[in-house]
PDB file of C-alpha atoms in Angstrom:
ATOM      1  CA  GLY A   4      11.141   5.910  13.493  1.00 82.00           C
ATOM      2  CA  ASN A   5      10.124   3.043  11.341  1.00 87.00           C
ATOM      3  CA  SER A   6      11.571   2.774   7.728  1.00 91.00           C
ATOM      4  CA  VAL A   7      12.019   0.252   4.898  1.00 94.00           C
ATOM      5  CA  THR A   8      14.801   0.121   2.286  1.00 95.00           C
ATOM      6  CA  GLN A   9      14.424  -1.931  -0.728  1.00 94.00           C
ATOM      7  CA  MET A  10      16.604  -2.069  -3.832  1.00 88.00           C
ATOM      8  CA  GLU A  11      15.900   0.298  -6.396  1.00 84.00           C
ATOM      9  CA  GLY A  12      14.842  -0.869  -9.752  1.00 84.00           C
ATOM     10  CA  PRO A  13      14.157  -1.318 -12.385  1.00 94.00           C
ATOM     11  CA  VAL A  14      14.949  -4.987 -12.492  1.00 96.00           C
ATOM     12  CA  THR A  15      14.773  -6.793 -15.930  1.00 97.00           C
ATOM     13  CA  LEU A  16      15.006 -10.484 -16.206  1.00 97.00           C
ATOM     14  CA  SER A  17      14.567 -13.247 -18.760  1.00 97.00           C
ATOM     15  CA  GLU A  18      11.751 -15.742 -18.084  1.00 97.00           C
ATOM     16  CA  GLU A  19      12.797 -18.668 -15.752  1.00 96.00           C
ATOM     17  CA  ALA A  20      15.814 -16.584 -14.225  1.00 97.00           C
ATOM     18  CA  PHE A  21      16.125 -16.367 -10.313  1.00 97.00           C
ATOM     19  CA  LEU A  22      14.859 -13.350  -8.766  1.00 97.00           C
ATOM     20  CA  THR A  23      16.031 -11.562  -5.402  1.00 97.00           C
ATOM     21  CA  ILE A  24      14.637  -8.224  -4.347  1.00 97.00           C
ATOM     22  CA  ASN A  25      16.533  -7.052  -1.105  1.00 97.00           C
ATOM     23  CA  CYS A  26      14.637  -5.359   1.601  1.00 97.00           C
ATOM     24  CA  THR A  27      16.001  -4.188   5.063  1.00 97.00           C
ATOM     25  CA  TYR A  28      14.036  -2.480   7.718  1.00 96.00           C
ATOM     26  CA  THR A  29      14.466  -0.237  10.849  1.00 94.00           C
ATOM     27  CA  ALA A  30      11.778  -0.629  13.469  1.00 90.00           C
ATOM     28  CA  THR A  31      11.002  -0.422  17.280  1.00 82.00           C
ATOM     29  CA  GLY A  32       9.866  -3.674  18.762  1.00 81.00           C
ATOM     30  CA  TYR A  33       9.015  -6.696  16.669  1.00 84.00           C
ATOM     31  CA  PRO A  34       7.286  -5.732  13.459  1.00 91.00           C
ATOM     32  CA  SER A  35       5.211  -7.936  10.965  1.00 91.00           C
ATOM     33  CA  LEU A  36       6.796  -7.765   7.540  1.00 94.00           C
ATOM     34  CA  PHE A  37       4.959  -8.014   4.209  1.00 95.00           C
ATOM     35  CA  TRP A  38       5.547  -7.979   0.417  1.00 97.00           C
ATOM     36  CA  TYR A  39       2.860  -6.509  -1.578  1.00 96.00           C
ATOM     37  CA  VAL A  40       2.572  -6.637  -5.521  1.00 97.00           C
ATOM     38  CA  GLN A  41       1.136  -4.144  -7.682  1.00 94.00           C
ATOM     39  CA  TYR A  42       0.215  -5.137 -11.324  1.00 93.00           C
ATOM     40  CA  PRO A  43      -0.190  -2.398 -13.937  1.00 88.00           C
ATOM     41  CA  GLY A  44      -3.279  -0.319 -13.273  1.00 85.00           C
ATOM     42  CA  GLU A  45      -4.304  -2.135 -10.156  1.00 87.00           C
ATOM     43  CA  GLY A  46      -4.207  -1.735  -6.418  1.00 90.00           C
ATOM     44  CA  LEU A  47      -1.764  -3.481  -4.148  1.00 93.00           C
ATOM     45  CA  GLN A  48      -2.172  -7.072  -3.370  1.00 93.00           C
ATOM     46  CA  LEU A  49      -0.613  -8.845  -0.430  1.00 93.00           C
ATOM     47  CA  LEU A  50       1.889 -11.465  -1.678  1.00 97.00           C
ATOM     48  CA  LEU A  51       3.284 -12.902   1.579  1.00 96.00           C
ATOM     49  CA  LYS A  52       3.866 -11.970   5.169  1.00 94.00           C
ATOM     50  CA  ALA A  53       5.782 -13.101   8.109  1.00 94.00           C
ATOM     51  CA  THR A  54       5.103 -12.041  11.732  1.00 90.00           C
ATOM     52  CA  LYS A  55       7.986 -13.201  13.761  1.00 90.00           C
ATOM     53  CA  ALA A  56      11.722 -13.948  13.567  1.00 92.00           C
ATOM     54  CA  ASP A  57      12.725 -16.862  11.222  1.00 94.00           C
ATOM     55  CA  ASP A  58       9.057 -17.184   9.842  1.00 95.00           C
ATOM     56  CA  LYS A  59       9.114 -17.808   6.027  1.00 97.00           C
ATOM     57  CA  GLY A  60       6.359 -16.424   4.054  1.00 96.00           C
ATOM     58  CA  SER A  61       5.433 -18.003   0.600  1.00 97.00           C
ATOM     59  CA  ASN A  62       2.898 -17.626  -2.106  1.00 96.00           C
ATOM     60  CA  LYS A  63       2.919 -18.274  -5.811  1.00 95.00           C
ATOM     61  CA  GLY A  64       6.437 -19.472  -5.755  1.00 96.00           C
ATOM     62  CA  PHE A  65       7.825 -16.379  -4.031  1.00 98.00           C
ATOM     63  CA  GLU A  66       9.403 -16.583  -0.613  1.00 98.00           C
ATOM     64  CA  ALA A  67      10.802 -14.327   2.034  1.00 98.00           C
ATOM     65  CA  THR A  68      12.374 -15.162   5.532  1.00 98.00           C
ATOM     66  CA  TYR A  69      12.112 -12.802   8.399  1.00 97.00           C
ATOM     67  CA  ARG A  70      15.761 -12.456   9.543  1.00 96.00           C
ATOM     68  CA  LYS A  71      15.914 -10.464  12.739  1.00 93.00           C
ATOM     69  CA  GLU A  72      19.660 -10.545  13.075  1.00 93.00           C
ATOM     70  CA  THR A  73      20.136  -8.712   9.661  1.00 95.00           C
ATOM     71  CA  THR A  74      16.862  -6.892   9.862  1.00 95.00           C
ATOM     72  CA  SER A  75      16.081  -8.298   6.393  1.00 97.00           C
ATOM     73  CA  PHE A  76      13.296  -9.701   4.381  1.00 98.00           C
ATOM     74  CA  HIS A  77      14.404 -10.334   0.935  1.00 98.00           C
ATOM     75  CA  LEU A  78      12.011 -11.585  -1.584  1.00 98.00           C
ATOM     76  CA  GLU A  79      13.019 -14.484  -3.914  1.00 98.00           C
ATOM     77  CA  LYS A  80      11.552 -16.635  -6.760  1.00 98.00           C
ATOM     78  CA  GLY A  81      13.365 -19.555  -8.166  1.00 96.00           C
ATOM     79  CA  SER A  82      11.985 -18.976 -11.825  1.00 96.00           C
ATOM     80  CA  VAL A  83      10.071 -16.015 -12.885  1.00 97.00           C
ATOM     81  CA  GLN A  84       7.496 -15.777 -15.511  1.00 97.00           C
ATOM     82  CA  VAL A  85       6.403 -12.880 -17.892  1.00 96.00           C
ATOM     83  CA  SER A  86       3.164 -12.711 -15.526  1.00 96.00           C
ATOM     84  CA  ASP A  87       5.316 -11.750 -12.449  1.00 97.00           C
ATOM     85  CA  SER A  88       5.946  -8.327 -14.138  1.00 97.00           C
ATOM     86  CA  ALA A  89       4.888  -5.724 -11.543  1.00 97.00           C
ATOM     87  CA  VAL A  90       6.008  -3.355  -8.860  1.00 95.00           C
ATOM     88  CA  TYR A  91       6.888  -5.150  -5.507  1.00 97.00           C
ATOM     89  CA  PHE A  92       6.650  -3.165  -2.247  1.00 96.00           C
ATOM     90  CA  CYS A  93       8.288  -4.334   0.951  1.00 96.00           C
ATOM     91  CA  ALA A  94       6.465  -2.981   4.034  1.00 94.00           C
ATOM     92  CA  LEU A  95       6.323  -3.336   7.926  1.00 92.00           C
ATOM     93  CA  SER A  96       3.737  -2.828  10.668  1.00 88.00           C
ATOM     94  CA  ALA A  97       4.966  -2.153  14.010  1.00 80.00           C
ATOM     95  CA  GLY A  98       3.390  -1.119  17.366  1.00 70.00           C
ATOM     96  CA  SER A  99      -0.181  -0.851  18.154  1.00 65.00           C
ATOM     97  CA  ASN A 100      -1.315   1.555  15.512  1.00 64.00           C
ATOM     98  CA  TYR A 101      -1.070  -1.019  12.616  1.00 72.00           C
ATOM     99  CA  LYS A 102       0.138   1.487  10.233  1.00 79.00           C
ATOM    100  CA  LEU A 103       2.067   0.127   7.229  1.00 87.00           C
ATOM    101  CA  THR A 104       5.520   1.691   6.343  1.00 89.00           C
ATOM    102  CA  PHE A 105       6.343   0.936   2.823  1.00 91.00           C
ATOM    103  CA  GLY A 106       9.545   0.910   0.869  1.00 93.00           C
ATOM    104  CA  LYS A 107       9.540   2.811  -2.476  1.00 91.00           C
ATOM    105  CA  GLY A 108       8.877  -0.207  -4.685  1.00 94.00           C
ATOM    106  CA  THR A 109      10.896  -2.182  -7.235  1.00 96.00           C
ATOM    107  CA  LEU A 110       9.678  -2.466 -10.787  1.00 95.00           C
ATOM    108  CA  LEU A 111      10.271  -5.866 -12.099  1.00 97.00           C
ATOM    109  CA  THR A 112       9.994  -6.632 -15.842  1.00 97.00           C
ATOM    110  CA  VAL A 113      10.318 -10.221 -17.120  1.00 97.00           C
ATOM    111  CA  ASN A 114      10.978 -10.640 -20.819  1.00 96.00           C
ATOM    112  CA  PRO A 115      10.088 -13.820 -22.707  1.00 94.00           C
TER     113      PRO A 115
ATOM    114  CA  ASP B   7     -16.768 -11.831  -1.350  1.00 63.00           C
ATOM    115  CA  ALA B   8     -16.356  -8.348  -2.611  1.00 81.00           C
ATOM    116  CA  GLY B   9     -13.045  -6.646  -2.003  1.00 92.00           C
ATOM    117  CA  VAL B  10     -12.561  -2.877  -1.128  1.00 95.00           C
ATOM    118  CA  ILE B  11     -14.519  -0.933  -3.630  1.00 96.00           C
ATOM    119  CA  GLN B  12     -13.535   2.747  -4.688  1.00 97.00           C
ATOM    120  CA  SER B  13     -15.298   5.081  -6.853  1.00 96.00           C
ATOM    121  CA  PRO B  14     -14.676   6.670  -9.167  1.00 96.00           C
ATOM    122  CA  ARG B  15     -11.879   4.792 -10.841  1.00 95.00           C
ATOM    123  CA  HIS B  16     -10.884   7.929 -12.758  1.00 96.00           C
ATOM    124  CA  GLU B  17     -11.601  11.525 -12.161  1.00 97.00           C
ATOM    125  CA  VAL B  18     -10.552  14.679 -14.236  1.00 97.00           C
ATOM    126  CA  THR B  19     -11.303  17.933 -12.850  1.00 96.00           C
ATOM    127  CA  GLU B  20     -10.076  21.607 -13.174  1.00 96.00           C
ATOM    128  CA  MET B  21      -8.157  23.389 -10.649  1.00 96.00           C
ATOM    129  CA  GLY B  22     -10.343  25.027  -7.781  1.00 96.00           C
ATOM    130  CA  GLN B  23     -13.066  22.386  -8.092  1.00 97.00           C
ATOM    131  CA  GLU B  24     -14.185  20.151  -5.240  1.00 97.00           C
ATOM    132  CA  VAL B  25     -13.205  16.300  -5.629  1.00 97.00           C
ATOM    133  CA  THR B  26     -14.773  13.499  -3.605  1.00 98.00           C
ATOM    134  CA  LEU B  27     -13.450  10.042  -3.532  1.00 98.00           C
ATOM    135  CA  ARG B  28     -15.399   7.222  -2.104  1.00 98.00           C
ATOM    136  CA  CYS B  29     -14.511   3.961  -0.521  1.00 98.00           C
ATOM    137  CA  LYS B  30     -16.442   1.109   0.744  1.00 98.00           C
ATOM    138  CA  PRO B  31     -14.362  -1.316   2.874  1.00 96.00           C
ATOM    139  CA  ILE B  32     -14.616  -5.086   3.367  1.00 94.00           C
ATOM    140  CA  SER B  33     -17.593  -6.080   5.290  1.00 94.00           C
ATOM    141  CA  GLY B  34     -16.539  -6.797   8.967  1.00 91.00           C
ATOM    142  CA  HIS B  35     -13.237  -4.849   8.756  1.00 92.00           C
ATOM    143  CA  ASN B  36     -12.708  -2.334  11.576  1.00 90.00           C
ATOM    144  CA  SER B  37      -9.933  -0.226  10.123  1.00 92.00           C
ATOM    145  CA  LEU B  38      -9.773   1.924   7.053  1.00 94.00           C
ATOM    146  CA  PHE B  39      -6.677   3.719   5.464  1.00 95.00           C
ATOM    147  CA  TRP B  40      -6.300   6.294   2.747  1.00 96.00           C
ATOM    148  CA  TYR B  41      -3.059   6.319   0.739  1.00 95.00           C
ATOM    149  CA  ARG B  42      -1.760   8.529  -2.118  1.00 95.00           C
ATOM    150  CA  GLN B  43       0.717   7.180  -4.679  1.00 92.00           C
ATOM    151  CA  THR B  44       2.867   9.525  -6.859  1.00 92.00           C
ATOM    152  CA  MET B  45       6.025   8.816  -8.779  1.00 87.00           C
ATOM    153  CA  MET B  46       7.787  11.340  -6.724  1.00 87.00           C
ATOM    154  CA  ARG B  47       6.720  10.364  -3.354  1.00 87.00           C
ATOM    155  CA  GLY B  48       5.663   6.870  -3.659  1.00 87.00           C
ATOM    156  CA  LEU B  49       2.938   5.464  -1.232  1.00 90.00           C
ATOM    157  CA  GLU B  50       2.038   8.060   1.502  1.00 90.00           C
ATOM    158  CA  LEU B  51      -0.553   7.185   4.202  1.00 91.00           C
ATOM    159  CA  LEU B  52      -2.773  10.230   4.481  1.00 95.00           C
ATOM    160  CA  ILE B  53      -5.109   9.226   7.341  1.00 95.00           C
ATOM    161  CA  TYR B  54      -6.527   6.183   9.010  1.00 91.00           C
ATOM    162  CA  PHE B  55      -9.612   5.256  10.888  1.00 94.00           C
ATOM    163  CA  ASN B  56     -10.499   2.587  13.617  1.00 91.00           C
ATOM    164  CA  ASN B  57     -14.119   1.854  14.366  1.00 92.00           C
ATOM    165  CA  ASN B  58     -15.048   4.893  12.353  1.00 94.00           C
ATOM    166  CA  VAL B  59     -13.066   7.274  14.351  1.00 94.00           C
ATOM    167  CA  PRO B  60      -9.975   9.106  12.858  1.00 93.00           C
ATOM    168  CA  ILE B  61      -6.862   7.973  14.842  1.00 90.00           C
ATOM    169  CA  ASP B  62      -3.906   9.600  12.714  1.00 88.00           C
ATOM    170  CA  ASP B  63      -4.291  12.249  10.171  1.00 91.00           C
ATOM    171  CA  SER B  64      -0.761  13.403  10.376  1.00 89.00           C
ATOM    172  CA  GLY B  65      -0.192  12.656   6.695  1.00 90.00           C
ATOM    173  CA  MET B  66      -3.094  14.792   5.372  1.00 93.00           C
ATOM    174  CA  PRO B  67      -1.063  17.379   3.321  1.00 86.00           C
ATOM    175  CA  GLU B  68      -3.128  20.342   4.308  1.00 84.00           C
ATOM    176  CA  ASP B  69      -6.572  21.853   5.147  1.00 90.00           C
ATOM    177  CA  ARG B  70      -7.658  21.360   1.626  1.00 95.00           C
ATOM    178  CA  PHE B  71      -7.933  17.643   2.410  1.00 96.00           C
ATOM    179  CA  SER B  72     -10.467  16.116   4.725  1.00 96.00           C
ATOM    180  CA  ALA B  73     -11.889  12.617   5.373  1.00 97.00           C
ATOM    181  CA  LYS B  74     -14.844  11.254   7.020  1.00 97.00           C
ATOM    182  CA  MET B  75     -16.262   7.740   7.816  1.00 97.00           C
ATOM    183  CA  PRO B  76     -19.842   8.246   8.882  1.00 96.00           C
ATOM    184  CA  ASN B  77     -20.453   4.419   9.165  1.00 95.00           C
ATOM    185  CA  ALA B  78     -18.525   1.239   8.952  1.00 94.00           C
ATOM    186  CA  SER B  79     -19.241   0.719   5.330  1.00 95.00           C
ATOM    187  CA  PHE B  80     -18.248   4.228   3.838  1.00 96.00           C
ATOM    188  CA  SER B  81     -15.691   6.770   3.754  1.00 98.00           C
ATOM    189  CA  THR B  82     -14.860   9.843   1.825  1.00 98.00           C
ATOM    190  CA  LEU B  83     -11.759  11.756   0.955  1.00 98.00           C
ATOM    191  CA  LYS B  84     -12.538  15.286  -0.054  1.00 97.00           C
ATOM    192  CA  ILE B  85     -10.176  17.862  -1.677  1.00 97.00           C
ATOM    193  CA  GLN B  86     -11.509  21.377  -1.853  1.00 96.00           C
ATOM    194  CA  PRO B  87     -10.113  23.358  -3.661  1.00 96.00           C
ATOM    195  CA  SER B  88      -8.092  20.851  -5.893  1.00 96.00           C
ATOM    196  CA  GLU B  89      -4.544  21.829  -7.361  1.00 96.00           C
ATOM    197  CA  PRO B  90      -2.581  20.259 -10.038  1.00 96.00           C
ATOM    198  CA  ARG B  91      -0.192  18.967  -7.408  1.00 95.00           C
ATOM    199  CA  ASP B  92      -3.101  16.718  -6.144  1.00 96.00           C
ATOM    200  CA  SER B  93      -2.926  14.690  -9.203  1.00 97.00           C
ATOM    201  CA  ALA B  94      -2.177  11.121  -7.994  1.00 96.00           C
ATOM    202  CA  VAL B  95      -3.677   7.705  -7.497  1.00 95.00           C
ATOM    203  CA  TYR B  96      -5.560   7.432  -4.152  1.00 97.00           C
ATOM    204  CA  PHE B  97      -5.871   4.000  -2.657  1.00 96.00           C
ATOM    205  CA  CYS B  98      -8.278   2.997   0.248  1.00 96.00           C
ATOM    206  CA  ALA B  99      -7.390  -0.071   2.290  1.00 95.00           C
ATOM    207  CA  SER B 100      -9.096  -1.857   5.051  1.00 93.00           C
ATOM    208  CA  SER B 101      -8.098  -4.494   7.717  1.00 90.00           C
ATOM    209  CA  LEU B 102      -9.484  -6.359  10.581  1.00 86.00           C
ATOM    210  CA  ILE B 103      -7.346  -5.489  13.615  1.00 74.00           C
ATOM    211  CA  ASP B 104      -6.980  -8.525  15.692  1.00 68.00           C
ATOM    212  CA  SER B 105      -4.126 -10.833  15.751  1.00 55.00           C
ATOM    213  CA  THR B 106      -3.249  -9.659  12.068  1.00 61.00           C
ATOM    214  CA  ASP B 107      -2.627  -6.514  10.485  1.00 70.00           C
ATOM    215  CA  THR B 108      -2.923  -7.398   6.809  1.00 83.00           C
ATOM    216  CA  GLN B 109      -4.330  -4.421   4.772  1.00 89.00           C
ATOM    217  CA  TYR B 110      -6.535  -5.031   1.640  1.00 91.00           C
ATOM    218  CA  PHE B 111      -6.378  -2.480  -0.998  1.00 93.00           C
ATOM    219  CA  GLY B 112      -9.085  -1.198  -3.457  1.00 95.00           C
ATOM    220  CA  PRO B 113      -8.298  -0.749  -7.035  1.00 93.00           C
ATOM    221  CA  GLY B 114      -7.524   3.087  -6.592  1.00 95.00           C
ATOM    222  CA  THR B 115      -8.939   6.316  -7.958  1.00 97.00           C
ATOM    223  CA  ARG B 116      -6.676   7.955 -10.428  1.00 96.00           C
ATOM    224  CA  LEU B 117      -7.166  11.887 -10.006  1.00 97.00           C
ATOM    225  CA  THR B 118      -6.024  14.329 -12.605  1.00 97.00           C
ATOM    226  CA  VAL B 119      -6.417  18.102 -11.811  1.00 97.00           C
ATOM    227  CA  LEU B 120      -5.820  20.405 -14.679  1.00 96.00           C
TER     228      LEU B 120
END
């Protein structure tokens, strides 16, 4: 079956540090890959997505590249801000049922 | 444009009571998903609808849970009777299944069963 594995948190960084959150997946076929972000007390928001191999999704300074050869979709940001503190979820959608399979989430805390 | 709307935002009830959670998807979306989020189990898909028809309810924990979608703009998730282990945040999400599969989430309902 489909599965997503992302690095366990929590991750604590200082402002302006470089961020990487690792995500690998197992899926049949050619999944679409997503990063969602959940700010405290809110629902999940789509951060970025990629639908085919070598695609790069980007938004708000965050980037992730769909790597089919390593089945990975790592999230990166060059300089984090305090406002980036949130839980980040990697997810995939595969097949015709459009169900999302989520990773367990990674809590990021950015200190000033 | 309004996003996914859920009500209530918070619900506190006693064990054995019936609980009904409500969701209004984004206008024009044809699929709707109910999720449950807990610290222990993370995000779990409970059920999803396509064009108001339940497609997959394999994630519904047991017969105490039921979901309906009487029309394209409204869905309910009901728990009867509720138990303390049902305490969680319940999210509704909607999407337009065409060439994209992005789901848009509501703010969630935080349910506490005493």
